[in-house]
Coordinates of C-alpha atoms in Angstrom, one line a residue:
X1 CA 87.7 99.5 83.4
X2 CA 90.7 100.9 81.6
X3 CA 94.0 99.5 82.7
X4 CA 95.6 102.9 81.7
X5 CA 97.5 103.8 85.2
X6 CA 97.2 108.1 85.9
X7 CA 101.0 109.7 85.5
X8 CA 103.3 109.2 88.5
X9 CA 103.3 112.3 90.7
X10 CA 106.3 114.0 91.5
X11 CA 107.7 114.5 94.9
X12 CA 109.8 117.3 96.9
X13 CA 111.5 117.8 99.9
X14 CA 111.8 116.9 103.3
X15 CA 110.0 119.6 104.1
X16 CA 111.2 122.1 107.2
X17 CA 110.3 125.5 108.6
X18 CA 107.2 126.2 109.8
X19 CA 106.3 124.4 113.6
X20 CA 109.4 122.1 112.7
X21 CA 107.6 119.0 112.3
X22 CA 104.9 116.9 110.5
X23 CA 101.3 117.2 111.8
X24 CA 99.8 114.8 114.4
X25 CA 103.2 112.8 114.0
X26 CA 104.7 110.5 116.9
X27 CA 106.6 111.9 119.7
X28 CA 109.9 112.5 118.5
X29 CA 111.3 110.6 121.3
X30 CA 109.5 107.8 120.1
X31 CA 111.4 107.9 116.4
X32 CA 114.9 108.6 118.6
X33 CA 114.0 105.9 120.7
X34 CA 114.0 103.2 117.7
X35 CA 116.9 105.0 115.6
X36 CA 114.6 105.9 113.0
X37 CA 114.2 108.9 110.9
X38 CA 110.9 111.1 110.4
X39 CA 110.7 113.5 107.0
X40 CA 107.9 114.8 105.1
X41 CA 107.0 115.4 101.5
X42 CA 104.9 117.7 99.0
X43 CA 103.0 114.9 96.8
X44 CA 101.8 116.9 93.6
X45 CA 100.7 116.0 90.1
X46 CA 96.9 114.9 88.5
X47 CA 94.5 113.2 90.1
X48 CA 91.6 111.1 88.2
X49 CA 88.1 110.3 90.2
X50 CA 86.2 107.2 89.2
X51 CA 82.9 107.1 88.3
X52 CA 80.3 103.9 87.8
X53 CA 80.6 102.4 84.0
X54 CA 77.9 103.5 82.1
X55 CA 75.5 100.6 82.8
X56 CA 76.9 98.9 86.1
X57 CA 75.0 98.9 89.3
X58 CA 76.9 100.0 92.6
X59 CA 75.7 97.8 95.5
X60 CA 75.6 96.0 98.3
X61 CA 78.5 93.3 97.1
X62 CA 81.0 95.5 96.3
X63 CA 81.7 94.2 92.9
X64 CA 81.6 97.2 91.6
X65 CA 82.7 98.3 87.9
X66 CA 84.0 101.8 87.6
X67 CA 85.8 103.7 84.9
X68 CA 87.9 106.6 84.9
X69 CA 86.1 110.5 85.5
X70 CA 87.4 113.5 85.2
X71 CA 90.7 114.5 86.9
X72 CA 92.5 117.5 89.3
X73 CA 95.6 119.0 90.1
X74 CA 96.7 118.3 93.9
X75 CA 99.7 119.0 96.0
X76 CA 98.9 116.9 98.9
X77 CA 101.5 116.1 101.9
X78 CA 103.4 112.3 102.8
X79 CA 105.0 111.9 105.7
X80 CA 107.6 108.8 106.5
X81 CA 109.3 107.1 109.7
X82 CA 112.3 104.8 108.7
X83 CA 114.8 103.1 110.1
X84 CA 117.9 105.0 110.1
X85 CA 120.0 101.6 109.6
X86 CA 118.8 100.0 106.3
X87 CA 120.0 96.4 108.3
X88 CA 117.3 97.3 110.4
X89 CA 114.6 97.2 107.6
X90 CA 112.1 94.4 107.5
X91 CA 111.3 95.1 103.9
X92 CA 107.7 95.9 105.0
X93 CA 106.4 99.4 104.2
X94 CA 103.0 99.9 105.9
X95 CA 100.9 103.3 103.8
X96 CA 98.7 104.5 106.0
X97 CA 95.7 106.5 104.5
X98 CA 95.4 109.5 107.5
X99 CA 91.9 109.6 109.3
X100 CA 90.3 113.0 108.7
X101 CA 86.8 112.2 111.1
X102 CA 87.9 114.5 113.5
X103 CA 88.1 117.6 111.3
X104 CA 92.0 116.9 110.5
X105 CA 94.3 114.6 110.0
X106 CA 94.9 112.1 112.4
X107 CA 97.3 108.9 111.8
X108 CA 101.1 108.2 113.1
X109 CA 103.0 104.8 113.6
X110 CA 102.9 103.4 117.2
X111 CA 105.6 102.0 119.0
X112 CA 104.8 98.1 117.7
X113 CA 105.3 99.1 113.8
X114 CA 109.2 100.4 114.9
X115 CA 110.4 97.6 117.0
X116 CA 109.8 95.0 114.2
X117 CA 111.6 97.4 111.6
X118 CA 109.0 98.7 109.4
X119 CA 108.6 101.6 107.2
X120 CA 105.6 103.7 107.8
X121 CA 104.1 106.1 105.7
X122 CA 101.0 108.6 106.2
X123 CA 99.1 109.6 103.2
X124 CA 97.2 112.6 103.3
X125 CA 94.5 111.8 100.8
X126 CA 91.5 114.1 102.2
X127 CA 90.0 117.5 101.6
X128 CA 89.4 118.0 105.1
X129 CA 92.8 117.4 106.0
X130 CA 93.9 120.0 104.0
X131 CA 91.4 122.8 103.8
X132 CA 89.7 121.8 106.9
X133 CA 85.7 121.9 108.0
X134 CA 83.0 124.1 109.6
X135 CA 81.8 123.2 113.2
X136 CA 79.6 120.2 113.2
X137 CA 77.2 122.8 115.3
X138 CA 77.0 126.3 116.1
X139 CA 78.6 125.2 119.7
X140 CA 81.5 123.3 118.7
X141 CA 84.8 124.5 117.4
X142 CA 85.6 124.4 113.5
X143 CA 89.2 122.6 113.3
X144 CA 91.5 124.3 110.7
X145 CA 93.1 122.2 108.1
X146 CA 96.8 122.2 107.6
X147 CA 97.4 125.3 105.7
X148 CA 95.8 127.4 108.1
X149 CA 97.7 124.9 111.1
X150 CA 101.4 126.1 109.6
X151 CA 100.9 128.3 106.7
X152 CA 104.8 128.2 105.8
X153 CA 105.0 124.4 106.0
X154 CA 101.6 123.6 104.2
X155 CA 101.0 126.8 103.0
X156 CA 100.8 125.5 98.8
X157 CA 99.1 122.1 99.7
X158 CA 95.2 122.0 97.6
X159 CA 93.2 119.3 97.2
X160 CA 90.1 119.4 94.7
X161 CA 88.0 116.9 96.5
X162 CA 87.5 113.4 98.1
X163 CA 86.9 111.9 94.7
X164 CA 90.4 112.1 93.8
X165 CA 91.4 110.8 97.2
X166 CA 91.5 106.9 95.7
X167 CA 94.4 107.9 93.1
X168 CA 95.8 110.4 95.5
X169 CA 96.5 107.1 97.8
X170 CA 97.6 105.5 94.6
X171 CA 100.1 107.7 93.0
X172 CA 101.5 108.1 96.7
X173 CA 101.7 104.4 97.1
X174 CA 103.9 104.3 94.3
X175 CA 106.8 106.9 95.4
X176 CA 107.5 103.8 98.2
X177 CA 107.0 100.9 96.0
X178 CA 109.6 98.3 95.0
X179 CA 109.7 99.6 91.5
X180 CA 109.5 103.5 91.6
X181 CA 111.8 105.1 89.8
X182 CA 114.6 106.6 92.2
X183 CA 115.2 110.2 91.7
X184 CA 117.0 113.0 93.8
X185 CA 114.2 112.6 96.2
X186 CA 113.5 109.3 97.9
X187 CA 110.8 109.0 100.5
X188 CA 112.8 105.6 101.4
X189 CA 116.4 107.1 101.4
X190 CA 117.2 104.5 99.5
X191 CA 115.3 100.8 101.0
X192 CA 114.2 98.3 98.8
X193 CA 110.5 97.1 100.3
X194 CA 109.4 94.0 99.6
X195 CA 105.8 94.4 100.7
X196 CA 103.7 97.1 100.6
X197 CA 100.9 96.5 103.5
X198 CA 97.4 99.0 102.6
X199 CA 96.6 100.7 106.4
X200 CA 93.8 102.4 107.2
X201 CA 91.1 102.8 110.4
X202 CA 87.4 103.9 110.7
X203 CA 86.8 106.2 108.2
X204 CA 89.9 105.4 106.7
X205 CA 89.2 101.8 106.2
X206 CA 85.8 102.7 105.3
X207 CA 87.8 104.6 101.8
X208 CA 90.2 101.2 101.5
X209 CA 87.5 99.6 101.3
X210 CA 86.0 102.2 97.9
X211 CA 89.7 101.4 97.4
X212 CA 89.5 97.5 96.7
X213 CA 86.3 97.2 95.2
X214 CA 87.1 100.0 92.8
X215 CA 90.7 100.3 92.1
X216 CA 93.0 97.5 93.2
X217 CA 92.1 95.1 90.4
X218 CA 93.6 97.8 88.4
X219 CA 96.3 98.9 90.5
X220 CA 97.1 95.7 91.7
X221 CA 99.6 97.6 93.8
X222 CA 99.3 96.4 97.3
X223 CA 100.3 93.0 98.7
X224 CA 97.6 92.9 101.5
X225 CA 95.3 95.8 103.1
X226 CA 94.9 95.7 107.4
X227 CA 91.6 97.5 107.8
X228 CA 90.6 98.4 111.6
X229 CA 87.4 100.0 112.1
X230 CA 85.2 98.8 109.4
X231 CA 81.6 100.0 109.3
X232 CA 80.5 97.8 107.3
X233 CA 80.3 101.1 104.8
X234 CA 81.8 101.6 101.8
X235 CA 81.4 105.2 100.2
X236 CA 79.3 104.8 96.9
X237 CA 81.5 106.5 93.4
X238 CA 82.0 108.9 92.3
X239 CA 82.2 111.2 95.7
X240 CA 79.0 109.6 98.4
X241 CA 80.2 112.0 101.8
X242 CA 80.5 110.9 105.3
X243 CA 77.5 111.7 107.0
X244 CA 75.5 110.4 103.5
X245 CA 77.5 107.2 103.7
X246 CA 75.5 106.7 107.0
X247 CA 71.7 107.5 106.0
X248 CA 69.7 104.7 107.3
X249 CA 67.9 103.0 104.6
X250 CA 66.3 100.2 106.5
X251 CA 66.4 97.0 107.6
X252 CA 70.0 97.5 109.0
X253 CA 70.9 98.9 106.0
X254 CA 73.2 102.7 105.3
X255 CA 72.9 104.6 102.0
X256 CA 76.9 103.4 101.9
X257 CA 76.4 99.4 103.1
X258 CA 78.2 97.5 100.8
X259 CA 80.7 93.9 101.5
X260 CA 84.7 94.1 100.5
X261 CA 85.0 92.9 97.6
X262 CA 87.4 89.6 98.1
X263 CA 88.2 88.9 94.3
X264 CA 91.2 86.7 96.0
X265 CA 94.0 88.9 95.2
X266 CA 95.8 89.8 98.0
X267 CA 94.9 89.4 101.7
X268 CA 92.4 91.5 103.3
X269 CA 91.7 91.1 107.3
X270 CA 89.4 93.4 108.8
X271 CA 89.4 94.4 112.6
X272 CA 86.4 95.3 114.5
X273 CA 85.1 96.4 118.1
X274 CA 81.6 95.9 119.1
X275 CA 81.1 99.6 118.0
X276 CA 80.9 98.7 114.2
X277 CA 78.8 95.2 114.8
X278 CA 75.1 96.5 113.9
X279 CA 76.6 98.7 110.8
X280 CA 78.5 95.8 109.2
X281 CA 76.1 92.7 110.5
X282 CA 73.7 93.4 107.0
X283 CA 77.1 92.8 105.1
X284 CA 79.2 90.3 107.1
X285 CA 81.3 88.3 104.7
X286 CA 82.5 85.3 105.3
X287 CA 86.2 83.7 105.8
X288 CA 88.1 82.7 102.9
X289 CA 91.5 82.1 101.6
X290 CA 92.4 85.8 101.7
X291 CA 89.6 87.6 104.0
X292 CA 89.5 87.4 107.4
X293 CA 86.9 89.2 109.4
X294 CA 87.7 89.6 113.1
X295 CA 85.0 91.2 115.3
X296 CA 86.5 91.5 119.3
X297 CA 83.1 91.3 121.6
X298 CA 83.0 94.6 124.3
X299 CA 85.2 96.6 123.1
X300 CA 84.8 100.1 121.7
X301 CA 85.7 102.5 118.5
X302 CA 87.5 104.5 120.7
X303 CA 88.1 102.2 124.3
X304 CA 91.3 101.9 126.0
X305 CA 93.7 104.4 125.5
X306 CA 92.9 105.3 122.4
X307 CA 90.8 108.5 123.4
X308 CA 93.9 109.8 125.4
X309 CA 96.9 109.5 122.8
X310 CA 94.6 111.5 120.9
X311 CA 94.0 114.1 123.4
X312 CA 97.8 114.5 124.1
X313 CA 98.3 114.9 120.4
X314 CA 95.6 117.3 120.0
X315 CA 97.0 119.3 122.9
X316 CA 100.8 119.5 122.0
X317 CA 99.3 120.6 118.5
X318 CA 96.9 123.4 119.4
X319 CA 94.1 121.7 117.9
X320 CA 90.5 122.0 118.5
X321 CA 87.5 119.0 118.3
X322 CA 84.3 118.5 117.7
X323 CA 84.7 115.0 119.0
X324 CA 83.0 114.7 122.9
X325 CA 86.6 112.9 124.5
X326 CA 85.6 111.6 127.6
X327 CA 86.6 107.9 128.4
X328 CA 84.0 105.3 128.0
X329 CA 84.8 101.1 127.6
X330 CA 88.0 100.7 129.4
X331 CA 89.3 97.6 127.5
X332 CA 92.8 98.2 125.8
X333 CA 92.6 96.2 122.5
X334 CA 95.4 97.9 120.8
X335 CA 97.6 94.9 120.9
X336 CA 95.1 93.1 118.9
X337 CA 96.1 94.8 116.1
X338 CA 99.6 94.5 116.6
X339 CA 99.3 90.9 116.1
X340 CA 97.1 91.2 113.3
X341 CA 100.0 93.5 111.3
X342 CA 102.0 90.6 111.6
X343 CA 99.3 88.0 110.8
X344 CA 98.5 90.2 107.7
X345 CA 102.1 90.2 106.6
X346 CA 103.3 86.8 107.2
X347 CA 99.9 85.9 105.1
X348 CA 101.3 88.2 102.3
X349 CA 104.4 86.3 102.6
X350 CA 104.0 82.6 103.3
X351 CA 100.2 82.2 101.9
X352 CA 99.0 81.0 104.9
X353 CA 95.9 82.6 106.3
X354 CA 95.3 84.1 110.0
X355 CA 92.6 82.0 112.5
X356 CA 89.2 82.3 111.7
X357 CA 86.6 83.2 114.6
X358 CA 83.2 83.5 115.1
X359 CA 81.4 86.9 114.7
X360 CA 79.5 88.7 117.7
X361 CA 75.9 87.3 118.0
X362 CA 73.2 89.3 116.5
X363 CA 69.8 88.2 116.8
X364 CA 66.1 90.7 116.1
X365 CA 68.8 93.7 115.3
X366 CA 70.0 93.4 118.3
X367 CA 73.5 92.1 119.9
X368 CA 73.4 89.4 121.8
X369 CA 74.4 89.0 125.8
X370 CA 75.4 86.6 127.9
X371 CA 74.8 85.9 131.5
X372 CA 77.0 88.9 132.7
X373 CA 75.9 90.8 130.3
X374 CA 78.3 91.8 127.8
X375 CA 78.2 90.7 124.5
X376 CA 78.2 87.1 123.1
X377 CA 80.0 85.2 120.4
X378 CA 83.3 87.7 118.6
X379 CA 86.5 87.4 120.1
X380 CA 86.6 86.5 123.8
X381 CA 89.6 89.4 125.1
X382 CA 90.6 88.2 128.7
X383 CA 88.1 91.4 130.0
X384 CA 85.0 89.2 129.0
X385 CA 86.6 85.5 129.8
X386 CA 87.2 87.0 133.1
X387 CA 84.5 89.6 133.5
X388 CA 85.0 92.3 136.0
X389 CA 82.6 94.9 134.4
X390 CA 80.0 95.0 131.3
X391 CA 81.6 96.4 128.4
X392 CA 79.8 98.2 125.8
X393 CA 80.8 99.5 122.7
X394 CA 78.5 102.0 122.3
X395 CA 76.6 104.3 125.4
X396 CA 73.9 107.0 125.6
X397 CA 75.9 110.0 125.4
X398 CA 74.8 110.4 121.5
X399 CA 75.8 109.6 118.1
X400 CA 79.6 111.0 118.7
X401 CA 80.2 110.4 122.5
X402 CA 79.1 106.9 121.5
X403 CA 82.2 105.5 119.7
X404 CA 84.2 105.5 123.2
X405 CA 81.6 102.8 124.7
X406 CA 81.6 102.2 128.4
X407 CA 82.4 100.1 131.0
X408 CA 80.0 99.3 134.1
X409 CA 82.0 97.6 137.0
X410 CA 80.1 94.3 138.6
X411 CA 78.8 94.8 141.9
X412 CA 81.1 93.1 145.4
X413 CA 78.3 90.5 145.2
X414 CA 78.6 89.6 141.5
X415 CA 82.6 89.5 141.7
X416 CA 82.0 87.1 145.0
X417 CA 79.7 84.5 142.9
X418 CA 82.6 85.0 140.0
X419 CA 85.6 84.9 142.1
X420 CA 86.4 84.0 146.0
X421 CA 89.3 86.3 145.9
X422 CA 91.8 88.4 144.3
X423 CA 94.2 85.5 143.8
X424 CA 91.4 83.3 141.9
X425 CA 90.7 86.5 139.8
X426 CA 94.5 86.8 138.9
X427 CA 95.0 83.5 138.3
X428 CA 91.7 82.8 135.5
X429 CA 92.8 86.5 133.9
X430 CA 96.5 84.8 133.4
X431 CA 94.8 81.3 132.0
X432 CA 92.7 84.0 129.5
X433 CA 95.5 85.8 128.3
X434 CA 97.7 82.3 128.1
X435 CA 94.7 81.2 125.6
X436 CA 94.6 84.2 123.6
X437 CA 98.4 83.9 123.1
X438 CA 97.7 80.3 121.9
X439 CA 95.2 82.1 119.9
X440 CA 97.4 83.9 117.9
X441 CA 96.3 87.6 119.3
X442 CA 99.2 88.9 121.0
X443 CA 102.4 88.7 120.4
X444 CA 104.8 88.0 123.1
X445 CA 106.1 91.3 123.5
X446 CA 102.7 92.6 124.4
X447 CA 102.2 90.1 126.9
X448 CA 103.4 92.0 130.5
X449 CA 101.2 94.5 129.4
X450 CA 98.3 92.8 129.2
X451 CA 99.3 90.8 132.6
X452 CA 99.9 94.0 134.3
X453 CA 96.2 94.6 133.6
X454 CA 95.0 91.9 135.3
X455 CA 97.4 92.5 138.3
X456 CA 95.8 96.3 138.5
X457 CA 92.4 95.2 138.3
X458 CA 93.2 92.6 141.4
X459 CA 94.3 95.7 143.1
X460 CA 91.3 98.1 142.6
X461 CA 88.9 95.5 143.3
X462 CA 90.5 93.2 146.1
X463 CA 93.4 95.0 147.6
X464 CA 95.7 92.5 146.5

């Protein structure tokens, strides 16, 4: 493939007007609360796709050889949150490629990228996002993109398809980098990053990882990529769709299955419920020096309280879904992630890689249980060390409904066999969380939370 790198785009702005702030972005009390600062951008210039070299195969292993297509005009949007105090800075900027599943665009920093002083920047790099999609079905609602959301604030955005999305990210990535050139508009207001950390979930991290096996040996530009959600699916150049991504095959297999291609460049830790285990199991890579494949038994796509941050932010925003939002798997795994971000960039820095564990068992196609009944082998969370329910990640309710999973409470006579009382209960949930924390999969700050749990569930279930 070429090395030739496409013309850096030019940038405008902060934007204002229109509904007065970016779409789907943090509460602003949030941003206040951490002294940072929130402003968005127009992105514009010309986009190149990237086709398969005239005589490579695109596969299953990801090592895929592209070269350069044909190429767009886009004006696309790029939102940031920074701290206001450059002191504050941790040199980290974490670019986030925005999640369009839902018929728009959907990413925004939580509170664990502020504390620690990051930079965070969304990247609108999807059609969808933009010009929006019909209604999955003639019964659900057609969510509008962002021009037709706020027409003076978006109004001149275009994008010329999802092929262009991988140099869209690209040229993006660079208005933040340590070495872009620093005009009369700065996305950064001036920081100097050290790192620049790749970001992306479900869908998302299905394009990061088109991303790695097809442009970063090029681009070389990012210092490690966190992916959470992986479906084991990798969309095929120059342009394979969603839903075509997903066309069983056999044998396990999706018209988009391919591996991550770990050329050994920069780290690459991918993040997983249970949701994503029979899509990726045909594809599971193992650990090296700078891959790391974590796969958290019983938890879902969309468990916790993931399925109602989105609903509040759909709500303040006017904005209708096709998705079916109704809570499923009630284990809260978001501050898993948190301590992968800082495993990820502490690997980028020192070299050394994050723990290794074992996948979720898969045996016949199928996932594996254990005597409770939830899943066996992954990640142990303190919700399956200390059972008090079977956790799923997927359920009946559907192909859609399914990525929120469910939870099944134990009967009074399974908790008695488990646990004589509350205070047993409490006191193995503390022990599980204490071992996770020696694990490396929370970070201390997360830790009350996750305690508090254990203290509610002693509540519901014992009275104490």
């Amino acid at each position: 493939m070429s090395t030739a790198q496409t013309p850096i785009s030019s940038l405008s702005g902060p934007l204002d007007g229109g509904h007065g702030r970016p779409f789907g972005s943090p509460p602003a009390s949030l941003v206040a609360e951490h002294r940072y600062l929130m402003e968005e951008f127009l992105l514009e210039g010309t986009a190149q796709a990237y086709a398969p070299a005239a005589g490579s195969t695109i596969g299953l292993d990801g090592q895929w050889t592209v070269e350069p297509a044909t190429s767009a005009a886009y004006r696309t949007r790029v939102y940031v949150v920074r701290p206001e105090d450059p002191a504050r800075f941790n040199g980290v900027v974490l670019v986030n490629w925005q999640n369009v599943t839902a018929g728009f665009d959907l990413g925004a920093p939580v509170m664990n990228d502020l504390a620690p002083g990051y930079a965070w920047v969304g990247v609108t790099a999807q059609r969808v996002a933009i010009e929006g999609q019909p209604p999955l079905t003639p019964a659900m609602p057609a969510p509008p993109g962002l021009c037709a959301w706020d027409p003076e604030r978006y109004g001149k955005l275009h994008h010329p398809g999802d092929e262009f999305s991988y140099d869209i990210f690209t040229q993006a990535a660079r208005t933040v980098a340590a070495d872009r050139t620093l005009g009369p508009v700065d996305p950064l207001g001036g920081l100097q990053p050290r790192l620049l950390v790749a970001t992306g979930e479900s869908q998302s991290a299905m394009r990061l990882g088109s991303y790695i096996n097809m442009v970063d040996a090029v681009e070389q530009l990012f210092d490690a990529f966190l992916l959470n959600l992986h479906w084991g699916v990798c969309p095929y150049p120059p342009n394979q769709p969603l839903f075509d991504s997903f066309a069983p095959i056999g044998h396990g297999l999706s018209a988009g299955s391919a591996a991550i291609y770990d050329r050994g460049r920069a780290p690459i830790l991918v993040l997983n419920t249970e949701s994503e285990t029979l899509r990726c199991f045909p594809v599971r890579q193992r650990d090296t020096a700078t891959y790391r494949f974590w796969e958290m038994a019983g938890t879902a796509h969309m468990g916790g309280g993931i399925v109602e941050k989105m609903k509040e932010t759909m709500a303040r925003d006017g904005i209708p879904s096709s998705l079916q939002l109704d809570a499923g798997n009630d284990i809260d795994w978001s501050y898993v992630r948190n301590a992968a971000l800082e495993h990820v960039v502490a690997w980028a820095v020192s070299g050394t890689p994050p723990p290794s564990f074992p996948p979720i068992n898969v045996e016949n196609g199928a996932i594996v249980t254990d005597e409770v009944g939830n899943a066996a082998g992954g990640i142990r969370l303190p919700d399956l060390t200390v059972p008090t329910a079977v956790h799923s990640g997927t359920n009946a309710g559907g192909p859609v409904a399914a990525l929120t999973g469910q939870s099944t409470p134990l009967t009074d006579e399974q908790l008695s066999e488990l646990y004589p009382d509350g205070d047993t209960y409490l006191t193995a949930w503390n022990g599980a969380v204490d071992t996770i924390r020696a694990q490396g999969l929370i970070l201390e700050s997360d830790l009350d939370e996750v305690r508090a749990r254990g203290r509610a569930v002693a509540a519901v279930r014992w009275g104490s």
